mmCIF file of C-alpha atoms in Angstrom:
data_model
loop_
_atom_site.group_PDB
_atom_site.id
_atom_site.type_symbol
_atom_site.label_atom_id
_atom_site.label_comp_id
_atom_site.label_asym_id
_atom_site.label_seq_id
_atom_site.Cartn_x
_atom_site.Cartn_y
_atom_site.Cartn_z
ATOM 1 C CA UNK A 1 0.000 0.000 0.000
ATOM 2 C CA UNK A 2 1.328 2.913 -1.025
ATOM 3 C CA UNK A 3 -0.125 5.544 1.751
ATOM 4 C CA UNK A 4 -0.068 4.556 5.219
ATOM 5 C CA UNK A 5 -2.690 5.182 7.690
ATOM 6 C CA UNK A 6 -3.412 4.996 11.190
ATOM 7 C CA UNK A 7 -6.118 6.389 13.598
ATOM 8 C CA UNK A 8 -3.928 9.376 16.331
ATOM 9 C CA UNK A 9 -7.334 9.985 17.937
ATOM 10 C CA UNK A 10 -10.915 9.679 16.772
ATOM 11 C CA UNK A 11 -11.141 12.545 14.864
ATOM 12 C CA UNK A 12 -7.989 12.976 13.123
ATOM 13 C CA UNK A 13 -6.277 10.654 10.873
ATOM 14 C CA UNK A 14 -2.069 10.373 10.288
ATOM 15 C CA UNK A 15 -1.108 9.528 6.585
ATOM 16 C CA UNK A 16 2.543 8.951 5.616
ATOM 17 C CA UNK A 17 2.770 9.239 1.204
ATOM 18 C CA UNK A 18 5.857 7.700 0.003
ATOM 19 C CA UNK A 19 5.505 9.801 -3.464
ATOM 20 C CA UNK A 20 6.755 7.378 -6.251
ATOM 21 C CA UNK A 21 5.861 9.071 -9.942
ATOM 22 C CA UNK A 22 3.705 7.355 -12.046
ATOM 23 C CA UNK A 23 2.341 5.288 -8.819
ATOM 24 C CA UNK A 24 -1.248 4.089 -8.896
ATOM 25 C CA UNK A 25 -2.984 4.824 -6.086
ATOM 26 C CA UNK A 26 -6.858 5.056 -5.368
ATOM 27 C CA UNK A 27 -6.932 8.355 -3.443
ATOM 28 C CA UNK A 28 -11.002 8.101 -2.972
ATOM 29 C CA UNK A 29 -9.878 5.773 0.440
ATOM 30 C CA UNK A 30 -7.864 8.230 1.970
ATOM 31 C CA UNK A 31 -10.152 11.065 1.988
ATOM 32 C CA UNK A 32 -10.668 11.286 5.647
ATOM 33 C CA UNK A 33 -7.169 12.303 5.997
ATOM 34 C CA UNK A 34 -5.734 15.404 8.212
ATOM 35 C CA UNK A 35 -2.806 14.860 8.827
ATOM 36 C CA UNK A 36 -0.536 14.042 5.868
ATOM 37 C CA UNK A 37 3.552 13.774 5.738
ATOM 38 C CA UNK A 38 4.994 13.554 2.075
ATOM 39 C CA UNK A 39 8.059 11.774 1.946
ATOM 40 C CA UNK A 40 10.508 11.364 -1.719
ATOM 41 C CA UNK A 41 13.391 9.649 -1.629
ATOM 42 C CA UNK A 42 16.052 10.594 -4.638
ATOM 43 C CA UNK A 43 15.729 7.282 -6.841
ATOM 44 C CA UNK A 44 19.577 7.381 -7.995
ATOM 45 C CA UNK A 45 20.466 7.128 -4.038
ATOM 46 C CA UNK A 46 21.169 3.589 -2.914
ATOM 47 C CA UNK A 47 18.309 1.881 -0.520
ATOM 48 C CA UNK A 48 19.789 0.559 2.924
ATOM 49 C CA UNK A 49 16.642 -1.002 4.298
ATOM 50 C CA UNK A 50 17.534 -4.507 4.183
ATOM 51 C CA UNK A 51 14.200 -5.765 5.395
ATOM 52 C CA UNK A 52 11.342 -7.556 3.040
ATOM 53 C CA UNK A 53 9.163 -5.589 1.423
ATOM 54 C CA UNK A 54 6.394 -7.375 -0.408
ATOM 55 C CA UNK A 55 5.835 -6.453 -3.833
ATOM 56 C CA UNK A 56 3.161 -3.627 -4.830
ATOM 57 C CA UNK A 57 2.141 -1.915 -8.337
ATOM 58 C CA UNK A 58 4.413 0.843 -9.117
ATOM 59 C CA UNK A 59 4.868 2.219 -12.805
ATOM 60 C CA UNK A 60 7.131 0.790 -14.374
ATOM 61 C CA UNK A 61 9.083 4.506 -15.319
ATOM 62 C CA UNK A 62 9.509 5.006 -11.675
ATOM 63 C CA UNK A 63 13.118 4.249 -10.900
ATOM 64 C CA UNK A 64 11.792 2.773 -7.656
ATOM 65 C CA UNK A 65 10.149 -0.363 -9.938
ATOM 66 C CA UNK A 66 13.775 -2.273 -9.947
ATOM 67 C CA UNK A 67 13.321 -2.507 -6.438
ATOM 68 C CA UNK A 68 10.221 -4.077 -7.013
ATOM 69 C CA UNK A 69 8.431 -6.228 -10.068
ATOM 70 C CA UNK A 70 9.346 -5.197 -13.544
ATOM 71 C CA UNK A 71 5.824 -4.405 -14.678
ATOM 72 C CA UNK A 72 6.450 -4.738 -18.660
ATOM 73 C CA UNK A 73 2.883 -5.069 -19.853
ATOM 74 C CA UNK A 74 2.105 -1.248 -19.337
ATOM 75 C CA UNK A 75 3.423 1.456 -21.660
ATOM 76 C CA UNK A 76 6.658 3.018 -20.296
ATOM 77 C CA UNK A 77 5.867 7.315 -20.574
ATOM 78 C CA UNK A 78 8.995 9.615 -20.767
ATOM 79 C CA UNK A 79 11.018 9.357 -17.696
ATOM 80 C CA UNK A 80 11.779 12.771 -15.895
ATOM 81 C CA UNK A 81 14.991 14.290 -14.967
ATOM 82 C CA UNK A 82 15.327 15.984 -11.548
ATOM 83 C CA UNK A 83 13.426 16.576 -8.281
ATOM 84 C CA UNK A 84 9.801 16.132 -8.707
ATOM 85 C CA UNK A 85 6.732 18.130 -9.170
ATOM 86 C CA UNK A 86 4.372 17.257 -6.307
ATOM 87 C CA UNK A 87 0.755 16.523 -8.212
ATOM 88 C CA UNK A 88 -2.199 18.647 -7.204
ATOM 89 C CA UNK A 89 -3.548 17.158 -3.538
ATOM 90 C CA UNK A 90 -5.775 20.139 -2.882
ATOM 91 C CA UNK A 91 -8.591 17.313 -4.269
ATOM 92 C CA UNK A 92 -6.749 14.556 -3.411
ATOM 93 C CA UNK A 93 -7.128 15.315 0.554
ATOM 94 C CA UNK A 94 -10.269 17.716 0.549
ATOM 95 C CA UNK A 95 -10.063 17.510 4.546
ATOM 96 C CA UNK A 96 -6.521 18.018 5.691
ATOM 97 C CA UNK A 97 -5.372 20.102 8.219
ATOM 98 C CA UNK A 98 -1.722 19.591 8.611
ATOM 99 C CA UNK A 99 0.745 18.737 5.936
ATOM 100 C CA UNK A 100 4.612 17.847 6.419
ATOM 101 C CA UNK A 101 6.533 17.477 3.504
ATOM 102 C CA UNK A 102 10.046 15.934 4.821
ATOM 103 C CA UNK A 103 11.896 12.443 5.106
ATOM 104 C CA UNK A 104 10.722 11.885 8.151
ATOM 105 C CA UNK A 105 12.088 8.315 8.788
ATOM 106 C CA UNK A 106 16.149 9.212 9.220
ATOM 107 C CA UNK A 107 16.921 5.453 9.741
ATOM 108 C CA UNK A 108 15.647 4.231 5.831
ATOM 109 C CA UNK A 109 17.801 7.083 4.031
ATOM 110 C CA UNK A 110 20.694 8.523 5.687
ATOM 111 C CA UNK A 111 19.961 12.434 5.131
ATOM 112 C CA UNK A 112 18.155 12.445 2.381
ATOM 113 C CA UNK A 113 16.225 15.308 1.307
ATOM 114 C CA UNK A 114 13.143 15.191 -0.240
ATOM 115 C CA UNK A 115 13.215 15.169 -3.860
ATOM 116 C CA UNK A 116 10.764 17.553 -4.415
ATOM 117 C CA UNK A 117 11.179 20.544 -6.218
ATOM 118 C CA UNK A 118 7.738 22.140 -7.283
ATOM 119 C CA UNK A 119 4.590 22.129 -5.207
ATOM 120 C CA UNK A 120 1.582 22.820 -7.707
ATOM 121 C CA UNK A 121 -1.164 23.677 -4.511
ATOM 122 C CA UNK A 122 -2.715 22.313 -1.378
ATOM 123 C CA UNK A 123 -6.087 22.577 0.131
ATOM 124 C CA UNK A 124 -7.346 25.613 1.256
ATOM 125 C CA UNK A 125 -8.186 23.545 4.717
ATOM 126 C CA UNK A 126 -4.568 23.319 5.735
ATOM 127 C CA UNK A 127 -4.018 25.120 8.741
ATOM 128 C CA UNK A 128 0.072 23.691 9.245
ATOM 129 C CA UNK A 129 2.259 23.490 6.971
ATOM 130 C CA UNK A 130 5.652 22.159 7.751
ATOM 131 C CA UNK A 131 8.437 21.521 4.742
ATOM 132 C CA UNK A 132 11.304 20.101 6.224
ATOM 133 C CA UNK A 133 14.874 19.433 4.113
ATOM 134 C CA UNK A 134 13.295 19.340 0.611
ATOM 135 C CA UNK A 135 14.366 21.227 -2.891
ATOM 136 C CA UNK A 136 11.240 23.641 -3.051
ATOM 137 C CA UNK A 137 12.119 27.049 -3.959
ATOM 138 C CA UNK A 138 9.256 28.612 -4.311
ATOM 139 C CA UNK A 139 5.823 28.861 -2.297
ATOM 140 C CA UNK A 140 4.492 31.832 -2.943
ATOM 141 C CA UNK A 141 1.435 31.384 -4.793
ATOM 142 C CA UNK A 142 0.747 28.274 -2.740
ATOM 143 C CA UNK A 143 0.413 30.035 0.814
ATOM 144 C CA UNK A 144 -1.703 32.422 -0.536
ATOM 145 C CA UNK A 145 -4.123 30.363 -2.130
ATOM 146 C CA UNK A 146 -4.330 28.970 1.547
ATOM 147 C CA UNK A 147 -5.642 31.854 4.108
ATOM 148 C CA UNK A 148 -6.089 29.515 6.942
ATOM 149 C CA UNK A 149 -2.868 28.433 7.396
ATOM 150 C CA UNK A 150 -1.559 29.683 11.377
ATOM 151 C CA UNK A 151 1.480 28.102 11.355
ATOM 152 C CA UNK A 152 4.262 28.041 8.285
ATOM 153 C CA UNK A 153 7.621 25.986 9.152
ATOM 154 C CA UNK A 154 10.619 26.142 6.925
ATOM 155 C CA UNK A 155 13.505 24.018 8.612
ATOM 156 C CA UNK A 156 16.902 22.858 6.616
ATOM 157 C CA UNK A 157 15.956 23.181 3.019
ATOM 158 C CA UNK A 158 18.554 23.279 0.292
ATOM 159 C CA UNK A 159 17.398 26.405 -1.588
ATOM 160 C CA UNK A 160 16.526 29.710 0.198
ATOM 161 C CA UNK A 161 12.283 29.452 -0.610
ATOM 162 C CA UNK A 162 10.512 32.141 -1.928
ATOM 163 C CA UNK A 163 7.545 33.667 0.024
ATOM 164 C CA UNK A 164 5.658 36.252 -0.570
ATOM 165 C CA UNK A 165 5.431 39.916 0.989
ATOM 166 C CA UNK A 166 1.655 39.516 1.711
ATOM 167 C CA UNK A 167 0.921 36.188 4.141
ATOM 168 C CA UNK A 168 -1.686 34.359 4.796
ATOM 169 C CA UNK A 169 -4.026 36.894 7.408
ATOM 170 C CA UNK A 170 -4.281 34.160 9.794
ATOM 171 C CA UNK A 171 -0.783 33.287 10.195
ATOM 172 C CA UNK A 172 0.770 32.857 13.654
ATOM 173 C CA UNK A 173 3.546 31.129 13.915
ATOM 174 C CA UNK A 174 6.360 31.398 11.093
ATOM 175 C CA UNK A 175 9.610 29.323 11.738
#
């Protein structure tokens, strides 16, 4: 499974999205989702986990598929140099509250940041936004699409980000 869930109370839901391009993934299940961390690990970079993994769909262009099966019987699109461009989850996640876009899990990837480099929009519902050690440069036009966010966190990213002059009005907290 591709997005991980579990229950951190009754009313809010903690989703961890290992973003894989080209990846499959019926996104009607996870629409309960609040809380959502967005990990992407750089597919050139050598995997250390040693444990078994059991196999799951991924598309065949994704570097990540020699890990995996070698899905053959589906048409192979132009593969894509780079970090990254997150897809659109503002529909993807229509209740989230809190999203965290880092390689959380230190232990699987030895420092990696996340390969993402472009962050096309989130939903207006996010109040948190944390991106932590990625290759985003700029988020301008995404925080103020968003005007409930209270709380923007920018920790350890490659690139100095971009924001814009005018924030969100309900902003709080910016780290």
């Amino acid at each position: 499974m591709p997005i991980y869930t579990c229950l951190d109370s009754p009313v809010k839901c903690l989703a961890i999205w290992s973003y894989i391009p080209y990846e499959e993934i019926d996104f009607k299940r996870y629409y309960f989702v609040k809380t959502l961390r967005i990990e992407c690990f750089n597919p050139a970079e050598e995997i250390e986990d040693t444990t078994y993994h059991p196999p799951r769909r991924i598309h065949p262009s994704s570097s990540m598929s020699r890990y995996y099966y070698n899905w053959t019987d589906t048409p192979r699109p132009i593969e894509e140099e780079g970090p990254y461009k997150l897809p659109s989850i503002k529909d993807l996640f229509p209740k989230l509250e809190t999203l965290i876009i880092s390689n959380g899990n230190q232990c699987f990837k030895r420092n990696s940041p996340a390969y993402i480099d472009t962050l096309t929009d989130i939903p207006a519902t996010v109040v948190n936004l944390h991106i932590e050690y990625t290759m985003l440069t700029n988020i301008g036009a995404i925080i103020l699409q968003c005007p409930n966010i209270e709380t923007l966190k920018l920790e350890r990213n490659i690139y100095q980000i971009s924001i814009p002059e005018q924030l969100p009005p309900k902003l709080l907290r910016l780290h």
